[in-house]
Amino acid sequence: MSWNFEEITLTAQNEIQSASDLKTLEDLRIKYLGRKGLLAEIYAGLSQLSVEEKPLVGKGANILRNTVTALIEQKYKDLEEKEKSQSSAKQIIDVTLPGVGVSMGHEHVLNQIVDEICEVFEALGFVIHEGPEVETEFNNFTALNIPIDHPSRDAFDTFYLETPDPERPGRYFLLRSHTSPGQIRVMEKFQPPLAVVIPGKVYRPDAVDASHSFMFHQIEGLLIDKDIQFSHLKGLLSAFCKRFFGEKIQMRFRPHFFPFTEPSAEVDISCYICDGKGCSVCGRKGWLEIMGCGMVHPKVFEAVKYPKGKYTGLAFGMGVERMAMLRYGIDDIRMFYENDVRFLRQL
Ligand code: DAH
């Protein structure tokens, strides 16, 4: 078989030059240089040629192979370059496109409630004070007129640490079981008149269920001056409830007992669901309990060494989770702590 090398070279050159992508070029490489390609066929036929023809065809085939290889290599480089510049062109930033929004978190609902409650009291002249979560037994109990044999001191009711209180032999540190020890810290540091709110975490070894948690939040309030009366307490707390729950809300003071206040009361608000008619949220009572309060017990003033009989004061304490649950109709305290953004995003 005779080969027209000139013509083959021209065809190959045209084909290679017009290849528009790497895939087409690879097909052409296989067509000419592949194991079953044209050059392989030419070389395979050499043995059948005459002695005169053999070197001529062999030489032509070698030139063809070198030419085609060089053409393909060059074209390969060109195409690669082209694809690179095309893909980088694709990456050019279109500044007119709207940006990808960064999803912003927001304050946890409990912190929102803490801020909101504190703001109401700040507007009434109170200042915010924060005490430590690790407290002395003295501040958490003794100074608050909670005697040594009081059931709330049981290990079942309080988390005790193994660290002894250096100032009081035989007494230990504990995780505060309420924010009331903050009252002691404030009174030990400042002389009346004073008005503070003390927000913070408190701990009790309660089994977790829909209404209990081993950690929750409280806000304590304390106002001390000369001649503070129970009427101040009522006026203050009704102003607070109206701001927080709305003007329509009714409230009542129910006599109760707390060791650190005398007299003491619990504050109920009319149920926001049924307007006091009675429903499942308020247990058909029409009222919801929201906080404890009272007039500071003289024994507490004695513990902080305030001059006897000089001052009177009011105190109150409320649960933050409870306020949030009432405000938003949340029926399971665990929702606050589980970090389920589907829940948190709604509030
Ligand atoms: N410390 C109380 C508790 O955790 C709440 C409380 C009641 C605080 C009456 C007060 C108060 O300041 O006067 O149950």
GROMACS .gro file of C-alpha atoms and ligand atoms in nm:
model
  361
    1MET     CA    1   0.000   0.000   0.000
    2SER     CA    2   0.132   0.346  -0.083
    3TRP     CA    3   0.079   0.651   0.137
    4ASN     CA    4   0.048   1.013   0.037
    5PHE     CA    5   0.234   1.163   0.330
    6GLU     CA    6   0.191   1.517   0.209
    7GLU     CA    7  -0.186   1.482   0.198
    8ILE     CA    8  -0.205   1.298   0.532
    9THR     CA    9   0.006   1.570   0.694
   10LEU     CA   10  -0.220   1.843   0.557
   11THR     CA   11  -0.538   1.667   0.672
   12ALA     CA   12  -0.390   1.601   1.016
   13GLN     CA   13  -0.279   1.962   1.043
   14ASN     CA   14  -0.628   2.089   0.952
   15GLU     CA   15  -0.803   1.852   1.190
   16ILE     CA   16  -0.570   1.928   1.479
   17GLN     CA   17  -0.587   2.299   1.427
   18SER     CA   18  -0.965   2.304   1.417
   19ALA     CA   19  -1.004   2.089   1.732
   20SER     CA   20  -1.201   2.311   1.969
   21ASP     CA   21  -1.162   2.112   2.291
   22LEU     CA   22  -0.933   1.867   2.464
   23LYS     CA   23  -1.167   1.574   2.401
   24THR     CA   24  -1.158   1.621   2.021
   25LEU     CA   25  -0.780   1.656   2.035
   26GLU     CA   26  -0.748   1.332   2.232
   27ASP     CA   27  -0.961   1.155   1.969
   28LEU     CA   28  -0.725   1.283   1.700
   29ARG     CA   29  -0.421   1.165   1.895
   30ILE     CA   30  -0.574   0.817   1.907
   31LYS     CA   31  -0.661   0.835   1.537
   32TYR     CA   32  -0.300   0.910   1.433
   33LEU     CA   33  -0.072   0.798   1.714
   34GLY     CA   34  -0.283   0.539   1.899
   35ARG     CA   35  -0.206   0.169   1.918
   36LYS     CA   36  -0.452   0.102   1.637
   37GLY     CA   37  -0.398   0.442   1.476
   38LEU     CA   38  -0.282   0.535   1.125
   39LEU     CA   39   0.090   0.540   1.206
   40ALA     CA   40   0.068   0.199   1.372
   41GLU     CA   41  -0.093   0.073   1.050
   42ILE     CA   42   0.181   0.227   0.836
   43TYR     CA   43   0.457   0.077   1.049
   44ALA     CA   44   0.281  -0.262   1.047
   45GLY     CA   45   0.279  -0.259   0.667
   46LEU     CA   46   0.653  -0.189   0.635
   47SER     CA   47   0.747  -0.558   0.640
   48GLN     CA   48   0.550  -0.622   0.324
   49LEU     CA   49   0.728  -0.351   0.128
   50SER     CA   50   1.013  -0.395  -0.115
   51VAL     CA   51   1.369  -0.315  -0.010
   52GLU     CA   52   1.357   0.012  -0.205
   53GLU     CA   53   1.018   0.125  -0.069
   54LYS     CA   54   1.084   0.039   0.294
   55PRO     CA   55   1.328   0.324   0.385
   56LEU     CA   56   1.120   0.582   0.196
   57VAL     CA   57   0.792   0.490   0.364
   58GLY     CA   58   0.968   0.446   0.699
   59LYS     CA   59   1.122   0.791   0.674
   60GLY     CA   60   0.788   0.947   0.565
   61ALA     CA   61   0.612   0.777   0.857
   62ASN     CA   62   0.873   0.906   1.105
   63ILE     CA   63   0.836   1.262   0.977
   64LEU     CA   64   0.458   1.229   0.990
   65ARG     CA   65   0.474   1.098   1.350
   66ASN     CA   66   0.701   1.382   1.463
   67THR     CA   67   0.488   1.644   1.291
   68VAL     CA   68   0.160   1.513   1.427
   69THR     CA   69   0.307   1.476   1.778
   70ALA     CA   70   0.438   1.834   1.772
   71LEU     CA   71   0.108   1.970   1.637
   72ILE     CA   72  -0.094   1.787   1.905
   73GLU     CA   73   0.140   1.902   2.182
   74GLN     CA   74   0.115   2.261   2.073
   75LYS     CA   75  -0.262   2.242   2.036
   76TYR     CA   76  -0.290   2.077   2.375
   77LYS     CA   77  -0.108   2.370   2.534
   78ASP     CA   78  -0.329   2.622   2.352
   79LEU     CA   79  -0.652   2.450   2.451
   80GLU     CA   80  -0.542   2.414   2.811
   81GLU     CA   81  -0.458   2.781   2.827
   82LYS     CA   82  -0.794   2.868   2.676
   83GLU     CA   83  -0.989   2.654   2.925
   84LYS     CA   84  -0.796   2.803   3.214
   85SER     CA   85  -0.871   3.157   3.113
   86GLN     CA   86  -1.235   3.067   3.052
   87SER     CA   87  -1.280   2.922   3.400
   88SER     CA   88  -1.105   3.215   3.563
   89ALA     CA   89  -1.333   3.445   3.364
   90LYS     CA   90  -1.623   3.255   3.520
   91GLN     CA   91  -1.483   3.330   3.867
   92ILE     CA   92  -1.484   3.702   3.821
   93ILE     CA   93  -1.689   3.850   4.103
   94ASP     CA   94  -2.011   4.010   3.996
   95VAL     CA   95  -2.032   4.298   4.240
   96THR     CA   96  -2.389   4.366   4.139
   97LEU     CA   97  -2.512   4.032   4.277
   98PRO     CA   98  -2.688   4.050   4.612
   99GLY     CA   99  -2.460   3.928   4.894
  100VAL     CA  100  -2.492   3.593   5.066
  101GLY     CA  101  -2.661   3.676   5.395
  102VAL     CA  102  -2.477   3.577   5.711
  103SER     CA  103  -2.732   3.428   5.943
  104MET     CA  104  -2.715   3.626   6.265
  105GLY     CA  105  -2.796   3.475   6.599
  106HIS     CA  106  -2.980   3.672   6.862
  107GLU     CA  107  -3.000   3.696   7.234
  108HIS     CA  108  -3.139   3.390   7.410
  109VAL     CA  109  -3.499   3.437   7.522
  110LEU     CA  110  -3.399   3.405   7.890
  111ASN     CA  111  -3.146   3.685   7.858
  112GLN     CA  112  -3.406   3.894   7.676
  113ILE     CA  113  -3.645   3.845   7.968
  114VAL     CA  114  -3.372   3.922   8.223
  115ASP     CA  115  -3.287   4.243   8.037
  116GLU     CA  116  -3.650   4.340   8.002
  117ILE     CA  117  -3.727   4.285   8.372
  118CYS     CA  118  -3.411   4.465   8.481
  119GLU     CA  119  -3.495   4.757   8.252
  120VAL     CA  120  -3.836   4.800   8.416
  121PHE     CA  121  -3.669   4.823   8.756
  122GLU     CA  122  -3.385   5.040   8.630
  123ALA     CA  123  -3.646   5.288   8.507
  124LEU     CA  124  -3.778   5.291   8.863
  125GLY     CA  125  -3.434   5.379   9.001
  126PHE     CA  126  -3.292   5.034   9.079
  127VAL     CA  127  -2.935   4.938   8.993
  128ILE     CA  128  -2.819   4.596   8.879
  129HIS     CA  129  -2.587   4.396   9.099
  130GLU     CA  130  -2.454   4.048   9.025
  131GLY     CA  131  -2.330   3.804   9.284
  132PRO     CA  132  -2.127   3.483   9.244
  133GLU     CA  133  -2.285   3.145   9.172
  134VAL     CA  134  -2.054   2.980   9.424
  135GLU     CA  135  -2.170   3.114   9.758
  136THR     CA  136  -2.100   3.066  10.123
  137GLU     CA  137  -2.347   2.872  10.333
  138PHE     CA  138  -2.364   3.184  10.551
  139ASN     CA  139  -2.490   3.409  10.269
  140ASN     CA  140  -2.719   3.148  10.116
  141PHE     CA  141  -2.878   3.041  10.446
  142THR     CA  142  -2.764   3.170  10.784
  143ALA     CA  143  -2.769   3.542  10.711
  144LEU     CA  144  -3.110   3.500  10.549
  145ASN     CA  145  -3.250   3.364  10.875
  146ILE     CA  146  -3.265   3.009  10.740
  147PRO     CA  147  -3.172   2.804  11.047
  148ILE     CA  148  -2.928   2.515  11.043
  149ASP     CA  149  -3.210   2.258  11.071
  150HIS     CA  150  -3.417   2.408  10.790
  151PRO     CA  151  -3.509   2.142  10.530
  152SER     CA  152  -3.386   2.354  10.237
  153ARG     CA  153  -3.033   2.308  10.371
  154ASP     CA  154  -3.047   1.934  10.308
  155ALA     CA  155  -2.795   1.791  10.066
  156PHE     CA  156  -3.099   1.691   9.860
  157ASP     CA  157  -3.195   2.054   9.817
  158THR     CA  158  -2.857   2.211   9.762
  159PHE     CA  159  -2.532   2.136   9.577
  160TYR     CA  160  -2.249   2.150   9.830
  161LEU     CA  161  -1.885   2.192   9.736
  162GLU     CA  162  -1.605   2.031   9.929
  163THR     CA  163  -1.434   2.367   9.979
  164PRO     CA  164  -1.461   2.487  10.340
  165ASP     CA  165  -1.544   2.852  10.405
  166PRO     CA  166  -1.219   2.994  10.552
  167GLU     CA  167  -1.412   3.254  10.751
  168ARG     CA  168  -1.656   3.011  10.914
  169PRO     CA  169  -1.509   2.682  11.046
  170GLY     CA  170  -1.721   2.377  10.964
  171ARG     CA  171  -1.913   2.562  10.690
  172TYR     CA  172  -1.879   2.491  10.318
  173PHE     CA  173  -1.921   2.665   9.987
  174LEU     CA  174  -2.222   2.570   9.778
  175LEU     CA  175  -2.390   2.657   9.449
  176ARG     CA  176  -2.641   2.923   9.548
  177SER     CA  177  -2.993   2.783   9.561
  178HIS     CA  178  -3.149   3.127   9.509
  179THR     CA  179  -3.038   3.482   9.428
  180SER     CA  180  -3.129   3.601   9.780
  181PRO     CA  181  -2.766   3.574   9.907
  182GLY     CA  182  -2.703   3.864   9.669
  183GLN     CA  183  -2.905   4.073   9.917
  184ILE     CA  184  -2.651   3.996  10.189
  185ARG     CA  185  -2.357   4.090   9.967
  186VAL     CA  186  -2.517   4.421   9.873
  187MET     CA  187  -2.606   4.507  10.235
  188GLU     CA  188  -2.257   4.416  10.358
  189LYS     CA  189  -2.107   4.651  10.103
  190PHE     CA  190  -2.349   4.945  10.096
  191GLN     CA  191  -2.548   5.149  10.344
  192PRO     CA  192  -2.911   5.245  10.269
  193PRO     CA  193  -3.081   5.398  10.088
  194LEU     CA  194  -3.036   5.130   9.825
  195ALA     CA  195  -3.240   4.969   9.551
  196VAL     CA  196  -3.095   4.677   9.356
  197VAL     CA  197  -3.201   4.396   9.128
  198ILE     CA  198  -2.983   4.085   9.124
  199PRO     CA  199  -3.025   3.857   8.823
  200GLY     CA  200  -2.846   3.524   8.794
  201LYS     CA  201  -2.831   3.146   8.777
  202VAL     CA  202  -2.934   2.932   9.071
  203TYR     CA  203  -2.891   2.559   9.131
  204ARG     CA  204  -3.095   2.284   9.295
  205PRO     CA  205  -3.044   1.910   9.263
  206ASP     CA  206  -3.390   1.857   9.116
  207ALA     CA  207  -3.467   1.579   8.869
  208VAL     CA  208  -3.525   1.739   8.531
  209ASP     CA  209  -3.884   1.738   8.402
  210ALA     CA  210  -4.120   1.977   8.225
  211SER     CA  211  -4.121   2.219   8.516
  212HIS     CA  212  -3.790   2.145   8.698
  213SER     CA  213  -3.428   2.198   8.613
  214PHE     CA  214  -3.110   2.166   8.823
  215MET     CA  215  -3.019   2.515   8.705
  216PHE     CA  216  -3.252   2.805   8.639
  217HIS     CA  217  -3.254   3.183   8.663
  218GLN     CA  218  -3.394   3.421   8.918
  219ILE     CA  219  -3.413   3.794   8.965
  220GLU     CA  220  -3.396   3.924   9.318
  221GLY     CA  221  -3.500   4.271   9.423
  222LEU     CA  222  -3.413   4.467   9.735
  223LEU     CA  223  -3.504   4.819   9.841
  224ILE     CA  224  -3.400   4.960  10.178
  225ASP     CA  225  -3.450   5.301  10.328
  226LYS     CA  226  -3.609   5.462  10.630
  227ASP     CA  227  -3.986   5.401  10.649
  228ILE     CA  228  -4.029   5.157  10.363
  229GLN     CA  229  -4.371   4.997  10.402
  230PHE     CA  230  -4.570   4.710  10.261
  231SER     CA  231  -4.764   4.962  10.049
  232HIS     CA  232  -4.437   5.045   9.869
  233LEU     CA  233  -4.395   4.677   9.793
  234LYS     CA  234  -4.747   4.653   9.653
  235GLY     CA  235  -4.712   4.971   9.449
  236LEU     CA  236  -4.373   4.868   9.312
  237LEU     CA  237  -4.475   4.518   9.212
  238SER     CA  238  -4.803   4.623   9.058
  239ALA     CA  239  -4.617   4.884   8.850
  240PHE     CA  240  -4.379   4.610   8.741
  241CYS     CA  241  -4.655   4.360   8.653
  242LYS     CA  242  -4.845   4.616   8.448
  243ARG     CA  243  -4.531   4.704   8.251
  244PHE     CA  244  -4.433   4.344   8.197
  245PHE     CA  245  -4.768   4.173   8.143
  246GLY     CA  246  -4.983   4.467   8.030
  247GLU     CA  247  -5.217   4.719   8.192
  248LYS     CA  248  -5.509   4.476   8.201
  249ILE     CA  249  -5.340   4.236   8.441
  250GLN     CA  250  -5.490   4.189   8.788
  251MET     CA  251  -5.271   4.090   9.081
  252ARG     CA  252  -5.313   3.964   9.432
  253PHE     CA  253  -5.085   3.915   9.732
  254ARG     CA  254  -5.130   3.584   9.908
  255PRO     CA  255  -4.984   3.546  10.261
  256HIS     CA  256  -4.692   3.304  10.263
  257PHE     CA  257  -4.383   3.223  10.463
  258PHE     CA  258  -4.021   3.301  10.382
  259PRO     CA  259  -3.763   3.305  10.661
  260PHE     CA  260  -3.596   3.624  10.537
  261THR     CA  261  -3.909   3.840  10.508
  262GLU     CA  262  -4.186   3.924  10.755
  263PRO     CA  263  -4.461   3.956  10.655
  264SER     CA  264  -4.415   3.753  10.338
  265ALA     CA  265  -4.641   3.700  10.041
  266GLU     CA  266  -4.664   3.532   9.708
  267VAL     CA  267  -4.776   3.737   9.413
  268ASP     CA  268  -5.029   3.599   9.166
  269ILE     CA  269  -5.142   3.755   8.841
  270SER     CA  270  -5.475   3.691   8.673
  271CYS     CA  271  -5.433   3.420   8.410
  272TYR     CA  272  -5.343   3.581   8.078
  273ILE     CA  273  -5.505   3.292   7.887
  274CYS     CA  274  -5.851   3.290   8.042
  275ASP     CA  275  -5.854   3.638   8.200
  276GLY     CA  276  -5.910   3.479   8.539
  277LYS     CA  277  -6.200   3.255   8.442
  278GLY     CA  278  -6.005   2.933   8.491
  279CYS     CA  279  -5.828   2.716   8.233
  280SER     CA  280  -5.569   2.440   8.202
  281VAL     CA  281  -5.271   2.680   8.216
  282CYS     CA  282  -5.377   2.820   8.556
  283GLY     CA  283  -5.512   2.484   8.680
  284ARG     CA  284  -5.871   2.626   8.680
  285LYS     CA  285  -5.767   2.876   8.948
  286GLY     CA  286  -5.771   3.185   8.729
  287TRP     CA  287  -5.443   3.294   8.895
  288LEU     CA  288  -5.076   3.230   8.820
  289GLU     CA  289  -4.809   3.249   9.088
  290ILE     CA  290  -4.518   3.467   8.973
  291MET     CA  291  -4.298   3.557   9.268
  292GLY     CA  292  -4.227   3.565   9.639
  293CYS     CA  293  -4.186   3.888   9.832
  294GLY     CA  294  -4.204   4.053  10.171
  295MET     CA  295  -4.059   4.303  10.415
  296VAL     CA  296  -3.695   4.234  10.505
  297HIS     CA  297  -3.678   4.041  10.834
  298PRO     CA  298  -3.501   4.225  11.121
  299LYS     CA  299  -3.280   3.916  11.165
  300VAL     CA  300  -3.138   3.980  10.816
  301PHE     CA  301  -3.050   4.339  10.908
  302GLU     CA  302  -2.888   4.202  11.221
  303ALA     CA  303  -2.677   3.955  11.017
  304VAL     CA  304  -2.538   4.237  10.803
  305LYS     CA  305  -2.487   4.458  11.110
  306TYR     CA  306  -2.724   4.737  11.011
  307PRO     CA  307  -2.815   4.959  11.310
  308LYS     CA  308  -3.112   4.812  11.493
  309GLY     CA  309  -3.451   4.961  11.402
  310LYS     CA  310  -3.309   5.226  11.172
  311TYR     CA  311  -3.418   5.086  10.836
  312THR     CA  312  -3.697   4.889  10.679
  313GLY     CA  313  -3.690   4.725  10.342
  314LEU     CA  314  -3.876   4.522  10.084
  315ALA     CA  315  -3.754   4.222   9.890
  316PHE     CA  316  -3.883   4.004   9.611
  317GLY     CA  317  -3.764   3.715   9.399
  318MET     CA  318  -3.895   3.573   9.073
  319GLY     CA  319  -3.808   3.288   8.839
  320VAL     CA  320  -3.703   3.402   8.493
  321GLU     CA  321  -3.803   3.078   8.317
  322ARG     CA  322  -4.145   3.101   8.475
  323MET     CA  323  -4.190   3.459   8.352
  324ALA     CA  324  -4.085   3.355   7.999
  325MET     CA  325  -4.314   3.050   8.007
  326LEU     CA  326  -4.609   3.263   8.114
  327ARG     CA  327  -4.535   3.536   7.863
  328TYR     CA  328  -4.500   3.301   7.564
  329GLY     CA  329  -4.715   3.005   7.668
  330ILE     CA  330  -4.418   2.764   7.683
  331ASP     CA  331  -4.509   2.445   7.869
  332ASP     CA  332  -4.170   2.273   7.905
  333ILE     CA  333  -3.872   2.433   8.082
  334ARG     CA  334  -3.628   2.202   7.898
  335MET     CA  335  -3.693   2.392   7.574
  336PHE     CA  336  -3.479   2.678   7.706
  337TYR     CA  337  -3.166   2.470   7.742
  338GLU     CA  338  -3.173   2.227   7.451
  339ASN     CA  339  -3.040   2.471   7.190
  340ASP     CA  340  -3.305   2.374   6.938
  341VAL     CA  341  -3.286   2.670   6.701
  342ARG     CA  342  -3.636   2.597   6.569
  343PHE     CA  343  -3.759   2.692   6.916
  344LEU     CA  344  -3.509   2.971   6.989
  345ARG     CA  345  -3.563   3.145   6.654
  346GLN     CA  346  -3.928   3.204   6.733
  347LEU     CA  347  -3.852   3.416   7.038
  348DAH     N1  348  -3.552   3.312   9.744
  348DAH     C1  349  -3.688   3.269   9.726
  348DAH     C2  350  -3.690   3.133   9.651
  348DAH     O1  351  -3.596   3.102   9.588
  348DAH     C3  352  -3.768   3.368   9.650
  348DAH     C4  353  -3.794   3.492   9.730
  348DAH     C5  354  -3.905   3.501   9.808
  348DAH     C6  355  -3.707   3.598   9.727
  348DAH     C7  356  -3.933   3.611   9.885
  348DAH     C8  357  -3.732   3.713   9.804
  348DAH     C9  358  -3.845   3.716   9.881
  348DAH     O2  359  -3.650   3.816   9.805
  348DAH     O3  360  -3.871   3.828   9.955
  348DAH     O4  361  -3.788   3.066   9.657
   0.00000   0.00000   0.00000
